[in-house]
CSV table of C-alpha atoms in Angstrom, one decimal:
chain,number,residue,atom,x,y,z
A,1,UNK,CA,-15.0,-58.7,-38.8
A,2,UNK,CA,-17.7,-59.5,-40.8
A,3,UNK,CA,-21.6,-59.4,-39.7
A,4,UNK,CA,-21.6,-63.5,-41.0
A,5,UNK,CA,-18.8,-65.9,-40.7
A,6,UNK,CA,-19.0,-66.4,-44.3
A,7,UNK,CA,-16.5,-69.2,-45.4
A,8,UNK,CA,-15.0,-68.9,-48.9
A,9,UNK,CA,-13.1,-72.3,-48.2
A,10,UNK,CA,-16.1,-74.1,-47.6
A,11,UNK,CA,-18.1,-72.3,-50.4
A,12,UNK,CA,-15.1,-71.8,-53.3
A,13,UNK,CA,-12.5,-74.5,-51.9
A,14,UNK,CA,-15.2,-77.7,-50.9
A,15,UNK,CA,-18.0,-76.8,-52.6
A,16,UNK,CA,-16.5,-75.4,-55.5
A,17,UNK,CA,-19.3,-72.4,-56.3
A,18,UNK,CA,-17.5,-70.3,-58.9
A,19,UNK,CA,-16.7,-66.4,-58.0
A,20,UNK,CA,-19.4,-66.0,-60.5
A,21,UNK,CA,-21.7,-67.9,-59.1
A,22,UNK,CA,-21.9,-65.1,-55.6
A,23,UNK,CA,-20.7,-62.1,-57.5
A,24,UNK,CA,-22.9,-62.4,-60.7
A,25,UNK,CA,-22.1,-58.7,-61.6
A,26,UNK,CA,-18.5,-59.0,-61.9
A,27,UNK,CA,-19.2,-60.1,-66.3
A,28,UNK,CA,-21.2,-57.2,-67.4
A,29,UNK,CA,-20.6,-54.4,-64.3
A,30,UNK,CA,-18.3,-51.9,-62.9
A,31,UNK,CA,-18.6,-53.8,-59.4
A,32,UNK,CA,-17.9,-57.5,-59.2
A,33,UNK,CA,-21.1,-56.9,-56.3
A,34,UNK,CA,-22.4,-58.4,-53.4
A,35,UNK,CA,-24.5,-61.2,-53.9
A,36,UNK,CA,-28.4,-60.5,-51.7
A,37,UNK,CA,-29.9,-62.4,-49.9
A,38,UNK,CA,-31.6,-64.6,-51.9
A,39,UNK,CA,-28.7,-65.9,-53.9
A,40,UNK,CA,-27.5,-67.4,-50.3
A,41,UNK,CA,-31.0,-68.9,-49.8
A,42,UNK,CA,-31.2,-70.7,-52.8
A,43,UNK,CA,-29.0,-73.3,-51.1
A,44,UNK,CA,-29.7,-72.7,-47.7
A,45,UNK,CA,-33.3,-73.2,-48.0
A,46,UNK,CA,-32.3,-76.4,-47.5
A,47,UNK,CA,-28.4,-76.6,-46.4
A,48,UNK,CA,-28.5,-75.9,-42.3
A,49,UNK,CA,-24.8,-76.3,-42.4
A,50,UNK,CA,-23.1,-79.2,-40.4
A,51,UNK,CA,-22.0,-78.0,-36.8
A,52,UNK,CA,-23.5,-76.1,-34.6
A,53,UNK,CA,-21.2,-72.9,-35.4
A,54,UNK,CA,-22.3,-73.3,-39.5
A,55,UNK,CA,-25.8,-73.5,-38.0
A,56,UNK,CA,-25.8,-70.5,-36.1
A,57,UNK,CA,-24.2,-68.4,-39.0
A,58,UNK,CA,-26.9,-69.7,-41.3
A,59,UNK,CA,-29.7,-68.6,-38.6
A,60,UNK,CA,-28.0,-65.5,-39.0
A,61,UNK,CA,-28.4,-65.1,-42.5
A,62,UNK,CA,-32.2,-66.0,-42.5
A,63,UNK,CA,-32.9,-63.7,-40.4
A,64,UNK,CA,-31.7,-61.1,-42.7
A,65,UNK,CA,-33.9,-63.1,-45.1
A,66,UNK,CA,-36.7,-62.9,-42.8
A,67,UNK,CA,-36.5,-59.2,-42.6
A,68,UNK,CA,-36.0,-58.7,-46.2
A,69,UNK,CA,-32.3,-56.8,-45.2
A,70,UNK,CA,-29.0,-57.0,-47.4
A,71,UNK,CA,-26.6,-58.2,-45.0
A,72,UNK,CA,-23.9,-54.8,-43.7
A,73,UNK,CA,-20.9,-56.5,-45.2
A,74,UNK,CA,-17.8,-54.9,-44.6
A,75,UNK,CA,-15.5,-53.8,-47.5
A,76,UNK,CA,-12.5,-55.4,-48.4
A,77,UNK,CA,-11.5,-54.0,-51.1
A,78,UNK,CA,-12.0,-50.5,-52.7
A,79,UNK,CA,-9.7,-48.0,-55.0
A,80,UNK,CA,-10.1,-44.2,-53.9
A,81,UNK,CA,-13.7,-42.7,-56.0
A,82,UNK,CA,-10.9,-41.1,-58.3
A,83,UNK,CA,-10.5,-44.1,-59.9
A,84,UNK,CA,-12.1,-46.4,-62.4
A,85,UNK,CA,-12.0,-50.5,-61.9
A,86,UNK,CA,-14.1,-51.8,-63.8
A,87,UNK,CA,-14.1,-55.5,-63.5
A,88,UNK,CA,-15.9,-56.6,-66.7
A,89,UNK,CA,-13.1,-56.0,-69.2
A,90,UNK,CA,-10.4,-57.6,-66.5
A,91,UNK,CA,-12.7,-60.6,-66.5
A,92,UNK,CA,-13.3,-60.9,-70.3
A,93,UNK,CA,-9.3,-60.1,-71.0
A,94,UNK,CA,-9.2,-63.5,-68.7
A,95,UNK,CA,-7.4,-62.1,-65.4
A,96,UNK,CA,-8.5,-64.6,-62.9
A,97,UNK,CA,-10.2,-63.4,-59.5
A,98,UNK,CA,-7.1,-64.9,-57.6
A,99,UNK,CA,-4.6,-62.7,-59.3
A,100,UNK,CA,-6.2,-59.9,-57.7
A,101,UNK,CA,-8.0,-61.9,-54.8
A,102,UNK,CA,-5.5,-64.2,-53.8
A,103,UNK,CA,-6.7,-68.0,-53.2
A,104,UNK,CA,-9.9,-67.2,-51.8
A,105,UNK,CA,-11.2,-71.0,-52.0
A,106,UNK,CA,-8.2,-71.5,-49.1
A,107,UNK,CA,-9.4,-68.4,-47.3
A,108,UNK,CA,-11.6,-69.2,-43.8
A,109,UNK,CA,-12.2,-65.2,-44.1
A,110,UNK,CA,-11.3,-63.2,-47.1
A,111,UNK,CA,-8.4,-60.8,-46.3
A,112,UNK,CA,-7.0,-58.1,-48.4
A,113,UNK,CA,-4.0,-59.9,-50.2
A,114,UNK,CA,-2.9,-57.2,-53.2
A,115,UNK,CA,-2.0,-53.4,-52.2
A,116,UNK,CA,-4.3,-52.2,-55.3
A,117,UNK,CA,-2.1,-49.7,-55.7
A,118,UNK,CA,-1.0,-47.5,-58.7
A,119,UNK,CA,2.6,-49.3,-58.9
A,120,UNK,CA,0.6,-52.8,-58.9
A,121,UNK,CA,-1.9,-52.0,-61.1
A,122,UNK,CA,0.6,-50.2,-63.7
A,123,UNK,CA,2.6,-53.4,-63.6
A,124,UNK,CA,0.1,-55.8,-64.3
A,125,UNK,CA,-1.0,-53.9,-67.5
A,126,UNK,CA,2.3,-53.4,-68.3
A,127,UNK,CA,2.8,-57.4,-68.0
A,128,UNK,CA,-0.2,-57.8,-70.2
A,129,UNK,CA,0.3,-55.2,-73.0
A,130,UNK,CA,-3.1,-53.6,-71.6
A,131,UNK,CA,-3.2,-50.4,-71.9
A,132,UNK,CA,-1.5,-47.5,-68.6
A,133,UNK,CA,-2.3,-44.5,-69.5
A,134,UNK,CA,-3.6,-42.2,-67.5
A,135,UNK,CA,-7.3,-42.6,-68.7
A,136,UNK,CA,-7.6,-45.7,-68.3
A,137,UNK,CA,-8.2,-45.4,-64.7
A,138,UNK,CA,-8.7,-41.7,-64.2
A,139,UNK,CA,-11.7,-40.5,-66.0
């Protein structure tokens, strides 16, 4: 449950906004990030949505505007704090935010598609010739 009924279809799958776009961060960062506020108001400044239920999610979010408050989005994904994911090298080695996310544009509400585990993450670098050992991700 999230404090906005954010909808990735709408955003990613109608509208097309790239990952990017929301989670700026993700290119030169150890977080792909939360996007504030302000990036949502740039469009809905002037989007007010198109049914009454976008319209009251959108009076949500400008009232966090209003207030100058991040909206308290709950996690979806994390890895424990004793490891390291850094998401700029996985995005300039090319790995795609769905491999890893899943098809977020046909996603109402993002849910957690990959375990993220050791076993899944060893894998994929083994797939890729990246490299697994144990520095990598413990350091």
């Amino acid at each position: 449950v999230q404090p906005i009924q954010f909808m990735h279809d709408v955003h990613v799958g109608v509208e097309r906004i790239p990952c990017a776009y929301c989670h700026s961060s993700a290119n030169v960062s150890e977080e792909a990030g939360i996007p504030p506020v302000g990036t949502c108001m740039g469009c809905h400044r002037f989007v007010a949505g198109t049914t009454d239920a976008f319209r009251t999610e959108i009076q949500t979010l400008m009232g966090f505007a209003a207030d100058s408050q991040p909206i308290p989005w709950n996690r979806v994904y994390s890895v424990p704090a004793f490891v390291q994911f850094p998401h700029k090298p996985h995005v300039r080695a090319g790995v795609t935010c769905a491999e890893c996310h899943g098809d977020v544009a046909a996603m109402t509400q993002v849910s957690r598609v990959t375990p993220l585990t050791m076993g899944w993450c060893v894998n994929c670098h083994r797939d890729r010739q990246a490299p697994d050992d144990c520095a990598t991700c413990h350091h």
